[in-house]
Tab-separated table of C-alpha atoms in Angstrom:
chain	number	residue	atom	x	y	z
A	1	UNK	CA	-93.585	-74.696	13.752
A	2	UNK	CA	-93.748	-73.807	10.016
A	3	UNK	CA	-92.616	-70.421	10.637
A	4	UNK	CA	-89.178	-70.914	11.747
A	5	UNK	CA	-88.483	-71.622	8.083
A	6	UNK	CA	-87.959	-68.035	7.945
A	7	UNK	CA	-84.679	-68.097	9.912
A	8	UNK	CA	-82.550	-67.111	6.807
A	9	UNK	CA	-80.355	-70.248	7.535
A	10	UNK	CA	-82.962	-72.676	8.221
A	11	UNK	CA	-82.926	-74.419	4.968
A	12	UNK	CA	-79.154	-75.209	5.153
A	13	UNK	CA	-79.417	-77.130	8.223
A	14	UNK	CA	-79.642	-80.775	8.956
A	15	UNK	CA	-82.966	-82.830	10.011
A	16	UNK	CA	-81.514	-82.402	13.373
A	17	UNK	CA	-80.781	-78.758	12.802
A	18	UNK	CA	-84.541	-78.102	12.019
A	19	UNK	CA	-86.145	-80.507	14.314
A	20	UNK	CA	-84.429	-78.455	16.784
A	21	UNK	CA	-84.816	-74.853	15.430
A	22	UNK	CA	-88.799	-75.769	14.811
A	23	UNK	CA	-89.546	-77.313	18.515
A	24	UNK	CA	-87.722	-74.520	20.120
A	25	UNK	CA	-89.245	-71.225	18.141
A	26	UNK	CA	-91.648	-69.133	20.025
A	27	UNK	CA	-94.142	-66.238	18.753
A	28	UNK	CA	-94.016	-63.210	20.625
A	29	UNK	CA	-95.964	-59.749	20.548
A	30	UNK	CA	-94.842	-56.102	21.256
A	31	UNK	CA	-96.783	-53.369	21.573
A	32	UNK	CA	-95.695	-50.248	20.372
A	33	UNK	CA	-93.034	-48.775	22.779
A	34	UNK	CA	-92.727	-51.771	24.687
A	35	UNK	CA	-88.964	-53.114	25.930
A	36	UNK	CA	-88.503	-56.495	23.888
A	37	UNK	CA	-84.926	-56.455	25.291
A	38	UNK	CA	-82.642	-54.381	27.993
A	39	UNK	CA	-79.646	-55.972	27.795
A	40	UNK	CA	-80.696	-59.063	28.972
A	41	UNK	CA	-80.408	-62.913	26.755
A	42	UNK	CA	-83.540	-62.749	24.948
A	43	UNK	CA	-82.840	-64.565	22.428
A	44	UNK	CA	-82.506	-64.380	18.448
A	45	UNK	CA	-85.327	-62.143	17.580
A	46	UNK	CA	-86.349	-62.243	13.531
A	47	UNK	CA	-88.884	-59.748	12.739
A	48	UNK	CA	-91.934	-61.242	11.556
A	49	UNK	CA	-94.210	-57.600	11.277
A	50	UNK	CA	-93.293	-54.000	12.354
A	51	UNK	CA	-89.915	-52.431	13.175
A	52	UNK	CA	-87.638	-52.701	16.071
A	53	UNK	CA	-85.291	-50.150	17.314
A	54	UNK	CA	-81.838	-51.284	18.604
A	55	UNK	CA	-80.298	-48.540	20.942
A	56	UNK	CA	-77.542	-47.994	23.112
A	57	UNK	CA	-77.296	-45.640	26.402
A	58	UNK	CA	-74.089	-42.959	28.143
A	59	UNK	CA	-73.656	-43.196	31.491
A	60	UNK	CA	-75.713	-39.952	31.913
A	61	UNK	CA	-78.912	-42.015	30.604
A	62	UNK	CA	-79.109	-40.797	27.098
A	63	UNK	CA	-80.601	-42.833	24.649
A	64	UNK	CA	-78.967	-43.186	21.154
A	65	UNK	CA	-80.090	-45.331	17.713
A	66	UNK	CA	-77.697	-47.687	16.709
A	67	UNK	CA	-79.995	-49.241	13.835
A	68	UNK	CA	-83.436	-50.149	12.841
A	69	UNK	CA	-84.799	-53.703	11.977
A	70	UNK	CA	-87.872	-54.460	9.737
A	71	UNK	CA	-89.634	-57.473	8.689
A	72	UNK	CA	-87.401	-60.004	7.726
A	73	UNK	CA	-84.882	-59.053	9.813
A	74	UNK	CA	-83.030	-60.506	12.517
A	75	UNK	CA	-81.244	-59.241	15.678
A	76	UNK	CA	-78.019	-60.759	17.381
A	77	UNK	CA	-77.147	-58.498	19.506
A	78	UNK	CA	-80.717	-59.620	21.817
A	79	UNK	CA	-78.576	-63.329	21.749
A	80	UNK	CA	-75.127	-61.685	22.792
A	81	UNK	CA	-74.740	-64.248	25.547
A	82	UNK	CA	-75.122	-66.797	23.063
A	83	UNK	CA	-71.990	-65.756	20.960
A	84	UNK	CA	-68.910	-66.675	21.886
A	85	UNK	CA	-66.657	-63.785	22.837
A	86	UNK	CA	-69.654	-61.724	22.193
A	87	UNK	CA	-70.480	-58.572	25.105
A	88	UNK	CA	-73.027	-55.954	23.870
A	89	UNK	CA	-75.403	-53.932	26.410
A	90	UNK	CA	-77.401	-52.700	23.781
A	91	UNK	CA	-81.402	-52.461	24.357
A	92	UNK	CA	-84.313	-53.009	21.715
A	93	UNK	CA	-87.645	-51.411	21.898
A	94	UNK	CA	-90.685	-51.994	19.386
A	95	UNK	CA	-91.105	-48.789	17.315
A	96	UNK	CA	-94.582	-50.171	16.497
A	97	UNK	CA	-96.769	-52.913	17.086
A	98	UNK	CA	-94.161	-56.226	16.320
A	99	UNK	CA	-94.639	-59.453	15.434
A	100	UNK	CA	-91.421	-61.510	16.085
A	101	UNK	CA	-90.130	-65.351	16.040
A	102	UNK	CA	-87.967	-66.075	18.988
A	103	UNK	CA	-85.068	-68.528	19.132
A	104	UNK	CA	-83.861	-69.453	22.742
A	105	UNK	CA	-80.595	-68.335	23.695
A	106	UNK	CA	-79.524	-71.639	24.534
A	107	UNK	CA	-80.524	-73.329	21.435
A	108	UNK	CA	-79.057	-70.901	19.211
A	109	UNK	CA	-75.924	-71.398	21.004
A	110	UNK	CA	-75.927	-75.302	20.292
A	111	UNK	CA	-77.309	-74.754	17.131
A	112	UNK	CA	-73.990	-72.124	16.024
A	113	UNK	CA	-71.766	-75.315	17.860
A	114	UNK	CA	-73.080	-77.450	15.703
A	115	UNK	CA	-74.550	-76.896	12.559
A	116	UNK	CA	-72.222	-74.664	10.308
A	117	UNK	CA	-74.884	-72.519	8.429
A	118	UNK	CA	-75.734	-71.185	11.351
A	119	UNK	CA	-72.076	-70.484	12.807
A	120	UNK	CA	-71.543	-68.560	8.715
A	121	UNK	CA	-74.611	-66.672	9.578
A	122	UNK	CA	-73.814	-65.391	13.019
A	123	UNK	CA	-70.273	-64.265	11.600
A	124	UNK	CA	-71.744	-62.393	9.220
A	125	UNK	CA	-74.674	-60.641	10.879
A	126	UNK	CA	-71.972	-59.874	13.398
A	127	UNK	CA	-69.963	-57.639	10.664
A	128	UNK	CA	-72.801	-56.045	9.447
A	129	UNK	CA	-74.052	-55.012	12.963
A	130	UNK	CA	-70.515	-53.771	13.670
A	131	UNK	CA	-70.553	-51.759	10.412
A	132	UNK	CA	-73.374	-50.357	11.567
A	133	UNK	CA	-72.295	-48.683	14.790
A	134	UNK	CA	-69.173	-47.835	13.594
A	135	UNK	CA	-71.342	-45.970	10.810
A	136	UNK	CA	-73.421	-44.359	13.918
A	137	UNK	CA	-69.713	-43.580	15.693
A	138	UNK	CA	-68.847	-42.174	12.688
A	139	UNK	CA	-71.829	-39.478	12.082
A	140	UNK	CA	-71.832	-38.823	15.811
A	141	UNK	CA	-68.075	-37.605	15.638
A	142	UNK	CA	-67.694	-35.937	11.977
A	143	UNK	CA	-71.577	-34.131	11.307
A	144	UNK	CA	-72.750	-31.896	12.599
A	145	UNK	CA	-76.134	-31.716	14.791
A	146	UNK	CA	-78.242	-30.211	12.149
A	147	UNK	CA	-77.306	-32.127	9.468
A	148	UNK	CA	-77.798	-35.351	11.844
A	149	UNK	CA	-81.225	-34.130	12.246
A	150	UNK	CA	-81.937	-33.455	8.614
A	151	UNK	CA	-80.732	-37.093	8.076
A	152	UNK	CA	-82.866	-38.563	10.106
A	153	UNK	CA	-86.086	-36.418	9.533
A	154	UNK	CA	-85.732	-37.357	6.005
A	155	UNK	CA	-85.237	-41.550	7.355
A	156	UNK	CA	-88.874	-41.109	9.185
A	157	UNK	CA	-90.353	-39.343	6.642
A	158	UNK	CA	-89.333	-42.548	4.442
A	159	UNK	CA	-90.834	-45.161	7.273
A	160	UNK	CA	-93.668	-43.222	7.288
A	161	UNK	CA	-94.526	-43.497	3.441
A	162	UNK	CA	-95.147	-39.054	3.480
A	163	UNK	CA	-93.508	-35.705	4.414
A	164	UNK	CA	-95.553	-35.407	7.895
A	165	UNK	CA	-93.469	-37.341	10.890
A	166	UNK	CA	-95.254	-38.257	13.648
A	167	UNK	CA	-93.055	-38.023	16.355
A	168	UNK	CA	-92.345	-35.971	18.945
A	169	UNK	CA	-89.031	-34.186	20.046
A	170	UNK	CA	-88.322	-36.067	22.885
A	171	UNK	CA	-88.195	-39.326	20.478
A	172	UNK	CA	-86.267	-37.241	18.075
A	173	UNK	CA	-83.773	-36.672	20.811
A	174	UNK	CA	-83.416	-40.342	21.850
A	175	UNK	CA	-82.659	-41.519	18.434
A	176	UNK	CA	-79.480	-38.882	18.334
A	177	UNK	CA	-78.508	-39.284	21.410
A	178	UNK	CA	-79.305	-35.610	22.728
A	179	UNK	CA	-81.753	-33.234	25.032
A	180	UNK	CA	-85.332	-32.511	23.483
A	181	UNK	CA	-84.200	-28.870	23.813
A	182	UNK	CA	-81.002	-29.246	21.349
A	183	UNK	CA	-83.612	-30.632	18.922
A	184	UNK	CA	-86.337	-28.097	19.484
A	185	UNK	CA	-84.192	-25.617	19.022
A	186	UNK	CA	-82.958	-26.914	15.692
A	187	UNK	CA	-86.182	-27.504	14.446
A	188	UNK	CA	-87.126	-24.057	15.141
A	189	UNK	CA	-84.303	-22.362	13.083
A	190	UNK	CA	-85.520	-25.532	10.112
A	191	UNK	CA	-88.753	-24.175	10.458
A	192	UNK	CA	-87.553	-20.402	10.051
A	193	UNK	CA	-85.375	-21.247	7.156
A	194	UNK	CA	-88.647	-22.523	5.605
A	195	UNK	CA	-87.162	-26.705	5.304
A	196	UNK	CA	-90.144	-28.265	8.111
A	197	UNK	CA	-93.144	-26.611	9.661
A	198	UNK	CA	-94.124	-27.600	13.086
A	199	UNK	CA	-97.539	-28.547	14.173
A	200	UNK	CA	-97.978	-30.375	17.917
A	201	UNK	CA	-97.052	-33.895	17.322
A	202	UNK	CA	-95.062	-34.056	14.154
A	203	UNK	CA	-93.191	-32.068	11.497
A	204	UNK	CA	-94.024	-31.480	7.743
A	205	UNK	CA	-91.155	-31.823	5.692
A	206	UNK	CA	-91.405	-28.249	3.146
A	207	UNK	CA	-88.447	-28.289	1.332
A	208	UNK	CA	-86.686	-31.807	0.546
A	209	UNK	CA	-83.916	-30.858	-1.086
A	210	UNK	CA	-82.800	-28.417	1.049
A	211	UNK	CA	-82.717	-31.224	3.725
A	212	UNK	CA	-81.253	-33.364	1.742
A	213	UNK	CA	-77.962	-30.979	1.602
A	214	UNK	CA	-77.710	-30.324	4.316
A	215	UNK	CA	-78.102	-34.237	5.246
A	216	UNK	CA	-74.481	-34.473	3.325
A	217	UNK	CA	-72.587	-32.068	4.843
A	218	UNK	CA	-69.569	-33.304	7.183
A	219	UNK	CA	-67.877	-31.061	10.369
């Protein structure tokens, strides 16, 4: 398959490597919403189209972002069982509708045994998937709810291209690892203090900078 040239590794490997990578890649399809991985060994997933959300849950069920992938992307973490040493129950939803090229569990695993461009790549994707969690430990432990919020109001305002989210509180909540009614609340006293206004489905961003600020600020 001519697409699994865009494996960021694929042109380091050996006729053998890419024989291998190109018999074994699959398309797949996700609808918006839909589960493309709940812990399971899906496989290596590199984004082709759309976004995926990677996301992690507490024992009392509460959903929390870990990080975001876009097109050109690729997520380990859905090939865990693949990695040697590797154990990660972390879940990955479509946040719209998501093209995606997927690489077998198993033959990702021979493929990291053998050829060493891949082996260079999983080490590194692992470190910068670690930084990023440790980067979600660390916000979730030294700021503070409403600047959390104003963080990531501002982070949807930039996927969606404008100041008007689309989104609903609920989502809003799963993304920080909350209750809908923590966030509703906060967006509330936003929308009093004149930073969002509130219309059923989505928040207007009014005031930026004010946002932005608050974004910063640490416990």
């Amino acid at each position: 398959m001519e697409e699994a040239g865009r494996f960021p590794f694929y042109e380091q490997l050996s006729a053998a490597g890419k024989g291998a990578l190109s018999r074994s890649v699959r398309v797949r399809t996700f609808t918006c919403g839909a589960e493309v991985s709940r812990g399971e060994c899906t496989g290596l997933l590199y984004v082709s189209a759309g976004r995926l959300r990677a996301y992690t849950m507490s024992a009392e069920g509460r959903e929390i972002t870990l990080y975001r992938l876009g097109a050109g992307e690729v997520c380990l973490f859905s090939a865990a069982c693949a990695v040697q040493g590797m154990q990660a129950e972390i879940f990955v939803r479509a946040e719209e509708e998501t093209r995606v090229l997927l690489l077998p569990p198993e033959v990702y695993r021979v493929l990291a045994e053998s050829e060493p461009p891949v082996s260079a790549f999983t080490a590194s994707l692992t470190a910068r998937r670690l930084s990023n969690v440790l980067w979600v430990l660390d916000e979730v432990l030294n700021k503070k709810f409403d600047a959390r919020l104003a963080a990531l109001l501002l982070e949807e305002a930039g996927y969606a291209g404008e100041d008007t989210v689309r989104t609903t509180h609920e989502k809003l909540a799963a993304h920080l690892g909350t209750v809908r009614e923590a966030v509703s609340r906060m967006l509330r006293y936003f929308e009093e203090e004149g930073y969002v206004s509130l219309f059923r489905g989505g928040v207007r961003i009014e005031d930026r900078a004010a946002l932005a600020s608050l974004a910063e600020e640490r416990k």
